[in-house]
Coordinates of C-alpha atoms and ligand atoms in Angstrom, one line a residue:
M25 CA 104.5 123.0 107.0
T26 CA 103.2 122.4 110.5
A27 CA 99.4 122.3 110.0
Q28 CA 97.1 120.5 112.5
I29 CA 96.3 117.0 111.3
K30 CA 92.7 115.8 112.0
G31 CA 92.9 112.6 114.0
Y32 CA 96.6 112.9 115.0
T33 CA 98.4 114.7 117.8
L34 CA 102.0 114.9 118.9
V35 CA 101.4 114.9 122.6
D36 CA 105.0 115.4 123.8
S37 CA 108.5 114.4 122.8
G38 CA 112.0 114.3 124.3
E39 CA 114.8 112.2 125.6
G40 CA 114.8 110.1 122.5
R41 CA 111.1 109.3 122.3
K42 CA 107.8 110.7 121.0
L43 CA 104.3 110.3 122.4
E44 CA 101.6 110.4 119.8
R45 CA 97.8 110.1 119.8
Y46 CA 96.3 108.3 116.8
G47 CA 92.5 108.4 117.2
S48 CA 91.7 106.5 120.4
K49 CA 95.3 105.2 121.2
V50 CA 98.3 106.9 122.6
I51 CA 101.6 105.4 121.4
D52 CA 105.1 105.9 122.9
R53 CA 108.0 105.2 120.4
P54 CA 111.6 106.0 119.9
S55 CA 112.5 109.2 118.1
S56 CA 116.2 109.7 117.5
L57 CA 115.8 113.4 116.7
S58 CA 114.0 114.2 120.1
A59 CA 117.2 115.4 121.8
W60 CA 115.4 117.8 124.2
A61 CA 113.7 117.3 127.6
R62 CA 110.1 116.2 127.8
R63 CA 107.6 118.8 128.9
K64 CA 105.0 116.3 130.3
R65 CA 105.8 113.9 133.1
G66 CA 104.2 111.1 135.0
H67 CA 100.9 109.7 133.8
T68 CA 100.9 111.3 130.5
W69 CA 103.7 109.0 129.3
E70 CA 103.1 106.1 131.7
D71 CA 99.5 105.8 130.5
A72 CA 100.4 105.3 126.9
H73 CA 98.3 102.4 125.5
A74 CA 101.4 100.9 123.8
T75 CA 105.1 101.5 124.3
Y76 CA 107.7 100.2 121.8
S77 CA 111.2 99.0 122.7
P78 CA 113.5 98.0 119.8
P79 CA 114.1 95.5 118.3
D80 CA 110.5 94.1 118.5
R81 CA 108.8 94.5 121.9
W82 CA 105.4 96.2 122.5
A83 CA 104.3 96.7 126.1
F84 CA 100.7 97.8 127.1
S85 CA 99.5 99.9 130.0
D86 CA 96.1 98.0 130.0
T87 CA 94.6 95.8 127.3
R88 CA 96.7 94.2 124.6
F89 CA 95.8 95.1 121.1
T90 CA 97.4 94.8 117.6
T91 CA 95.2 96.8 115.2
W92 CA 92.8 99.7 115.5
A93 CA 91.1 102.0 113.0
V94 CA 91.6 105.8 113.0
E95 CA 90.3 108.6 110.8
I96 CA 93.1 110.9 109.6
E97 CA 92.1 113.9 107.5
G98 CA 88.8 112.2 106.7
V99 CA 90.4 108.8 105.6
T100 CA 89.8 105.7 107.7
I101 CA 92.9 103.7 108.0
E102 CA 93.7 100.6 110.0
L103 CA 96.9 100.9 112.0
E104 CA 98.9 98.0 113.3
L105 CA 101.6 97.6 116.0
M106 CA 104.3 96.1 113.8
S107 CA 107.4 94.3 115.2
N108 CA 109.7 96.9 113.7
G109 CA 107.8 99.7 115.6
Q110 CA 106.0 101.1 112.5
L111 CA 102.2 101.6 112.6
G112 CA 101.3 101.7 108.9
I113 CA 101.2 105.4 108.7
F114 CA 103.6 108.3 108.6
P115 CA 101.6 111.3 109.9
E116 CA 103.7 113.9 108.1
H117 CA 102.1 112.8 104.8
A118 CA 98.8 114.1 106.1
L119 CA 100.3 117.6 106.4
Y120 CA 100.2 118.3 102.6
L121 CA 97.0 116.4 101.7
P122 CA 95.0 119.6 101.8
L123 CA 97.4 121.1 99.2
V124 CA 96.8 118.0 97.0
R125 CA 93.1 118.4 97.4
D126 CA 93.3 122.1 96.4
H127 CA 95.3 121.3 93.3
I128 CA 92.9 118.5 92.2
A129 CA 89.9 120.8 92.9
R130 CA 91.4 123.5 90.6
L131 CA 92.0 121.0 87.9
G132 CA 88.6 119.5 88.2
N133 CA 86.7 122.7 87.4
N134 CA 85.7 121.6 83.8
G135 CA 85.1 117.9 84.8
A136 CA 85.7 116.8 81.2
R137 CA 87.7 113.6 82.1
P138 CA 88.9 112.0 85.4
I139 CA 91.9 113.6 87.1
R140 CA 94.7 111.0 87.0
V141 CA 96.8 110.7 90.2
L142 CA 99.9 108.5 90.5
N143 CA 101.0 107.6 94.0
L144 CA 104.5 106.1 94.0
F145 CA 106.1 104.2 97.0
A146 CA 102.5 104.4 98.2
Y147 CA 102.7 102.1 101.3
T148 CA 99.4 101.6 103.0
G149 CA 97.6 104.1 100.8
L150 CA 96.7 107.2 103.0
A151 CA 97.2 109.5 100.0
T152 CA 95.6 107.0 97.6
A153 CA 92.4 106.8 99.6
F154 CA 92.3 110.5 100.2
C155 CA 92.5 111.3 96.5
A156 CA 90.2 108.4 95.4
K157 CA 87.5 109.7 97.7
M158 CA 87.3 112.9 95.6
P159 CA 84.8 112.9 92.8
N160 CA 86.1 112.4 89.2
V161 CA 89.6 111.2 90.4
T162 CA 91.4 107.9 89.5
V163 CA 94.5 106.8 91.3
T164 CA 97.3 104.5 90.3
H165 CA 99.0 103.1 93.4
V166 CA 102.5 101.6 93.0
D167 CA 104.5 99.8 95.7
L168 CA 107.1 97.0 95.5
A169 CA 105.7 95.2 98.6
K170 CA 102.7 92.9 98.1
R171 CA 101.9 93.2 101.8
A172 CA 101.8 97.0 101.6
I173 CA 99.4 96.8 98.7
E174 CA 97.2 94.3 100.6
R175 CA 96.9 96.7 103.5
A176 CA 96.3 99.7 101.1
K177 CA 93.4 97.7 99.5
H178 CA 92.0 97.0 102.9
N179 CA 92.2 100.7 103.8
A180 CA 90.5 101.6 100.5
S181 CA 87.6 99.1 101.3
L182 CA 87.2 100.8 104.8
N183 CA 86.5 104.0 102.9
N184 CA 84.0 102.4 100.5
I185 CA 85.9 103.4 97.5
P186 CA 84.6 101.8 94.3
N187 CA 87.0 99.3 92.8
D188 CA 87.3 101.1 89.5
R189 CA 88.8 104.2 91.2
I190 CA 92.1 102.6 92.0
R191 CA 94.6 100.7 89.9
W192 CA 96.9 98.6 92.1
I193 CA 100.5 97.9 90.8
V194 CA 103.0 95.7 92.6
D195 CA 106.2 96.9 90.9
D196 CA 109.4 98.9 91.1
A197 CA 108.3 102.6 90.9
L198 CA 111.2 103.5 88.5
G199 CA 110.5 100.6 86.2
F200 CA 106.8 101.5 86.2
M201 CA 107.5 105.2 85.4
A202 CA 109.9 104.1 82.5
R203 CA 107.1 102.0 81.0
E204 CA 104.5 104.9 81.4
Q205 CA 107.0 107.2 79.7
R206 CA 107.3 104.8 76.7
K207 CA 103.5 104.6 76.5
E208 CA 103.2 108.4 76.8
S209 CA 100.9 107.9 79.7
F210 CA 100.6 111.2 81.6
Y211 CA 99.4 112.0 85.1
D212 CA 97.9 115.2 86.4
V213 CA 99.2 114.7 90.0
V214 CA 102.2 112.7 91.0
I215 CA 102.7 111.9 94.7
I216 CA 106.1 110.4 95.3
D217 CA 107.9 109.5 98.5
P218 CA 111.1 107.5 97.7
P219 CA 112.9 105.8 100.6
S220 CA 116.5 106.7 101.4
F221 CA 117.4 103.1 100.3
S222 CA 115.6 100.6 98.1
R223 CA 116.4 96.9 97.4
V224 CA 114.5 96.2 94.2
T225 CA 116.0 92.7 93.7
K226 CA 119.0 90.8 95.1
T227 CA 121.3 92.5 92.6
N228 CA 119.6 95.9 92.2
S229 CA 119.5 98.3 95.1
W230 CA 119.9 102.1 95.2
T231 CA 120.2 105.1 97.5
L232 CA 118.1 108.2 97.0
E233 CA 121.2 110.4 96.4
E234 CA 122.2 108.0 93.5
K235 CA 118.7 107.8 92.0
A236 CA 117.3 111.3 92.6
P237 CA 118.2 112.6 89.1
D238 CA 116.6 109.6 87.4
I239 CA 113.6 109.7 89.6
M240 CA 113.1 113.4 88.9
N241 CA 113.6 113.1 85.2
L242 CA 111.2 110.2 85.0
T243 CA 108.6 112.0 87.1
L244 CA 108.7 115.1 84.8
S245 CA 108.4 112.8 81.7
I246 CA 105.1 111.4 82.8
L247 CA 103.6 114.7 84.2
S248 CA 100.7 116.1 82.3
P249 CA 102.3 118.9 80.1
K250 CA 99.6 121.3 81.2
A251 CA 99.0 122.1 84.9
G252 CA 100.6 118.8 86.2
C253 CA 101.8 118.9 89.7
V254 CA 104.3 116.8 91.7
F255 CA 104.4 116.4 95.5
F256 CA 107.8 114.9 96.2
T257 CA 108.7 114.2 99.9
N258 CA 111.8 112.9 101.5
H259 CA 112.7 112.1 105.1
S260 CA 116.4 111.9 104.9
T261 CA 119.0 113.7 107.0
A262 CA 119.3 117.5 106.5
S263 CA 122.3 117.0 104.2
T264 CA 120.4 114.6 101.9
S265 CA 117.5 116.9 101.8
D266 CA 119.8 119.6 100.4
V267 CA 121.2 117.1 97.9
V268 CA 117.6 116.3 96.7
R269 CA 116.8 120.0 96.7
N270 CA 119.8 120.9 94.5
I271 CA 119.0 118.0 92.1
A272 CA 115.4 119.3 91.9
L273 CA 116.7 122.8 91.1
D274 CA 119.0 121.5 88.4
T275 CA 116.4 119.1 86.9
Y276 CA 113.6 121.5 86.7
N277 CA 115.0 125.0 86.2
D278 CA 114.6 126.3 82.7
R279 CA 112.0 123.6 81.9
G280 CA 108.9 125.7 82.7
V281 CA 108.6 124.1 86.1
E282 CA 107.9 126.1 89.3
I283 CA 109.6 124.7 92.5
E284 CA 108.5 125.3 96.0
I285 CA 110.3 123.6 98.9
K286 CA 108.8 123.4 102.4
P287 CA 110.2 121.7 105.5
L288 CA 107.8 119.2 107.0
S289 CA 107.4 119.2 110.8
L290 CA 105.0 117.8 113.4
K291 CA 104.1 120.4 116.1
E292 CA 103.6 119.4 119.7
E293 CA 100.0 120.0 120.8
S294 CA 100.8 122.4 123.7
T295 CA 104.2 123.9 122.8
E296 CA 105.9 125.7 119.9
R297 CA 108.4 122.8 119.5
L298 CA 108.6 121.0 116.1
L299 CA 109.6 117.5 115.4
P300 CA 111.4 117.5 112.0
A301 CA 109.9 115.1 109.4
G302 CA 111.7 115.8 106.2
S303 CA 110.8 118.1 103.3
L304 CA 108.2 118.5 100.6
I305 CA 109.0 119.7 97.1
V306 CA 106.1 120.9 95.1
L307 CA 106.7 121.1 91.3
S308 CA 104.1 122.6 89.0
H309 CA 104.0 123.5 85.4
A310 CA 103.9 127.3 85.1
E311 CA 100.4 127.9 83.7
Ligands
SAM25 C1 108.4 104.9 103.9 S1 107.2 104.0 102.9 C2 106.5 105.4 102.1 C3 105.4 106.0 102.9 C4 104.2 106.4 102.1 N1 104.4 107.3 101.0 C5 103.1 107.1 103.0 O1 102.4 107.9 102.5 O2 102.9 106.7 104.1 C6 108.2 103.4 101.6 C7 107.5 102.5 100.7 O3 108.2 102.3 99.5 C8 108.1 101.0 99.0 N2 109.2 100.8 98.1 C9 110.6 100.6 98.4 N3 111.3 100.5 97.3 C10 110.4 100.6 96.3 C11 110.6 100.6 94.9 N4 111.7 100.5 94.3 N5 109.4 100.7 94.1 C12 108.2 100.9 94.7 N6 108.0 100.9 96.0 C13 109.1 100.7 96.8 C14 108.1 100.1 100.3 O4 107.5 98.9 100.1 C15 107.3 101.0 101.3 O5 105.9 100.7 101.2

């Protein structure tokens, strides 16, 4: 998937860095995959509003700033120059939001009860706010980090989303799914973006390769038996993506689940070059 993202542009990339426009700000950051030459020279890069050098230094071409608001795919989200180089958004997640919207719109045709969306490893809540803005949708937002939940709540408030639309859960996503499975609590849409590595407690940590079968079985166990749909993303290396893909095929084949796998890439604004950003697996119950 390489669709245009409203509010975001990959201006250029190369020589180990990427230049991105988020709303009013242009940001220059490292990108280990950008092994090619840059296409744009001089001022395009030099005029970036903020440039990150690891481990924790931000430099500015003009005025210093820390936060700013952008509108991405119709969602207002506050970004922040964090000391680890993150901004509080991963733009590749905006690529598939239109697919999520189309699926919800199809489910919503009869309007009998709210559509239940579960967003796991939900971070600052781009997908949460995107879905909760739709009529007749409730979202359960799960993340282990309190700070991420606070930022997601702030982002929801920037979008004037009523409080009763979103349930906020600070918890381990796997533990939460196991509890929902026991309660037979089902979701119509599950958006899940597990990290390559998670430290749940001092003595409990996992890698995605280890946990992918559990994660996929749990996801299927809480998916609405009729017309439920999962959007599963991962951003691991190519080999891990194939591991995850194979596990998805093994887990879901012969269980009435259709599987579609799409690479995620960010396209440069004025070239045909693509910056790889992982993959999306869409799982849906065959209707
Ligand atoms: C890379 S971010 C996910 C990006 C996000 N899906 C988005 O749309 O931008 C990873 C998130 O997973 C959370 N996380 C890590 N381990 C977790 C776990 N075991 N259970 C729940 N959340 C976890 C982190 O706190 C972090 O917010």
